[in-house]
mmCIF file of C-alpha atoms in Angstrom:
data_model
loop_
_atom_site.group_PDB
_atom_site.id
_atom_site.type_symbol
_atom_site.label_atom_id
_atom_site.label_comp_id
_atom_site.label_asym_id
_atom_site.label_seq_id
_atom_site.Cartn_x
_atom_site.Cartn_y
_atom_site.Cartn_z
ATOM 1 C CA UNK C 1287 -0.044 -0.089 -0.215
ATOM 2 C CA UNK C 1288 1.718 3.384 -0.991
ATOM 3 C CA UNK C 1289 1.400 6.458 1.297
ATOM 4 C CA UNK C 1290 -1.036 8.174 -0.973
ATOM 5 C CA UNK C 1291 -3.343 5.132 -0.706
ATOM 6 C CA UNK C 1292 -3.492 5.705 3.270
ATOM 7 C CA UNK C 1293 -4.116 9.461 2.449
ATOM 8 C CA UNK C 1294 -6.916 8.918 -0.204
ATOM 9 C CA UNK C 1295 -8.739 6.598 2.107
ATOM 10 C CA UNK C 1296 -9.164 9.396 4.622
ATOM 11 C CA UNK C 1297 -9.297 12.587 2.611
ATOM 12 C CA UNK C 1298 -10.489 13.557 -0.836
ATOM 13 C CA UNK C 1299 -8.003 15.412 -2.151
ATOM 14 C CA UNK C 1300 -9.565 15.718 -5.741
ATOM 15 C CA UNK C 1301 -9.783 19.627 -5.641
ATOM 16 C CA UNK C 1302 -10.449 21.448 -8.694
ATOM 17 C CA UNK C 1303 -8.566 20.894 -12.235
ATOM 18 C CA UNK C 1304 -6.421 23.676 -13.050
ATOM 19 C CA UNK C 1305 -8.002 26.556 -14.913
ATOM 20 C CA UNK C 1306 -5.031 27.099 -17.389
ATOM 21 C CA UNK C 1307 -4.947 23.515 -18.381
ATOM 22 C CA UNK C 1308 -8.742 23.508 -19.123
ATOM 23 C CA UNK C 1309 -8.770 26.649 -20.977
ATOM 24 C CA UNK C 1310 -5.583 25.250 -23.156
ATOM 25 C CA UNK C 1311 -7.205 21.911 -23.669
ATOM 26 C CA UNK C 1312 -10.713 23.472 -25.105
ATOM 27 C CA UNK C 1313 -8.565 24.724 -27.748
ATOM 28 C CA UNK C 1314 -7.214 21.459 -28.959
ATOM 29 C CA UNK C 1315 -8.965 18.665 -30.902
ATOM 30 C CA UNK C 1316 -10.275 15.833 -28.845
ATOM 31 C CA UNK C 1317 -7.449 12.965 -28.906
ATOM 32 C CA UNK C 1318 -5.754 10.637 -26.514
ATOM 33 C CA UNK C 1319 -4.453 11.505 -23.177
ATOM 34 C CA UNK C 1320 -2.180 10.250 -20.423
ATOM 35 C CA UNK C 1321 -2.162 11.613 -17.119
ATOM 36 C CA UNK C 1322 0.873 10.592 -15.014
ATOM 37 C CA UNK C 1323 0.498 11.194 -11.437
ATOM 38 C CA UNK C 1324 -3.187 11.292 -11.794
ATOM 39 C CA UNK C 1325 -3.916 10.611 -8.126
ATOM 40 C CA UNK C 1326 -7.826 10.990 -7.558
ATOM 41 C CA UNK C 1327 -8.267 12.427 -10.891
ATOM 42 C CA UNK C 1328 -8.473 15.927 -10.304
ATOM 43 C CA UNK C 1329 -7.526 16.557 -14.082
ATOM 44 C CA UNK C 1330 -8.214 13.191 -15.740
ATOM 45 C CA UNK C 1331 -12.090 13.251 -15.216
ATOM 46 C CA UNK C 1332 -12.923 16.552 -16.323
ATOM 47 C CA UNK C 1333 -10.697 16.144 -19.264
ATOM 48 C CA UNK C 1334 -12.266 12.702 -20.159
ATOM 49 C CA UNK C 1335 -15.908 14.629 -19.871
ATOM 50 C CA UNK C 1336 -14.790 17.082 -22.268
ATOM 51 C CA UNK C 1337 -14.182 14.235 -24.882
ATOM 52 C CA UNK C 1338 -10.786 13.240 -24.568
ATOM 53 C CA UNK C 1339 -9.764 9.354 -23.892
ATOM 54 C CA UNK C 1340 -7.881 9.415 -20.715
ATOM 55 C CA UNK C 1341 -5.646 6.851 -19.319
ATOM 56 C CA UNK C 1342 -4.657 7.719 -15.517
ATOM 57 C CA UNK C 1343 -1.494 6.375 -14.351
ATOM 58 C CA UNK C 1344 -0.491 6.521 -10.640
ATOM 59 C CA UNK C 1345 1.079 4.383 -7.739
ATOM 60 C CA UNK C 1346 -1.732 4.793 -5.567
ATOM 61 C CA UNK C 1347 -4.452 2.165 -6.489
ATOM 62 C CA UNK C 1348 -6.960 3.559 -4.195
ATOM 63 C CA UNK C 1349 -6.899 6.954 -6.297
ATOM 64 C CA UNK C 1350 -7.121 5.126 -9.486
ATOM 65 C CA UNK C 1351 -10.139 3.023 -8.208
ATOM 66 C CA UNK C 1352 -11.699 6.415 -7.019
ATOM 67 C CA UNK C 1353 -11.187 7.799 -10.565
ATOM 68 C CA UNK C 1354 -12.904 4.783 -11.975
ATOM 69 C CA UNK C 1355 -15.972 5.542 -9.998
ATOM 70 C CA UNK C 1356 -16.342 8.984 -10.850
ATOM 71 C CA UNK C 1357 -15.629 8.399 -14.399
ATOM 72 C CA UNK C 1358 -15.807 4.706 -15.628
ATOM 73 C CA UNK C 1359 -14.407 5.829 -18.986
ATOM 74 C CA UNK C 1360 -11.248 6.497 -17.956
ATOM 75 C CA UNK C 1361 -8.615 3.615 -18.418
ATOM 76 C CA UNK C 1362 -6.456 3.278 -15.365
ATOM 77 C CA UNK C 1363 -2.871 1.744 -15.301
ATOM 78 C CA UNK C 1364 -1.159 1.105 -11.809
ATOM 79 C CA UNK C 1365 2.500 1.408 -11.507
ATOM 80 C CA UNK C 1366 4.546 0.931 -8.589
#
């Protein structure tokens, strides 16, 4: 179990996506994205909902499971 697994079980660090990222991504054609260090999906979830095909990568399986619950279309990849 990673250190972040313990945090994510107790606290929602999801937060809001970076406004600058969302503004920038709205200008681009939809495509495939990889979110490295996705955590609980702060950026992965809104980008998926904007129409991007997102793969979230993180060391925290707990965070990735939370992403999948929030947005089932996102592919998850657990790397230790």
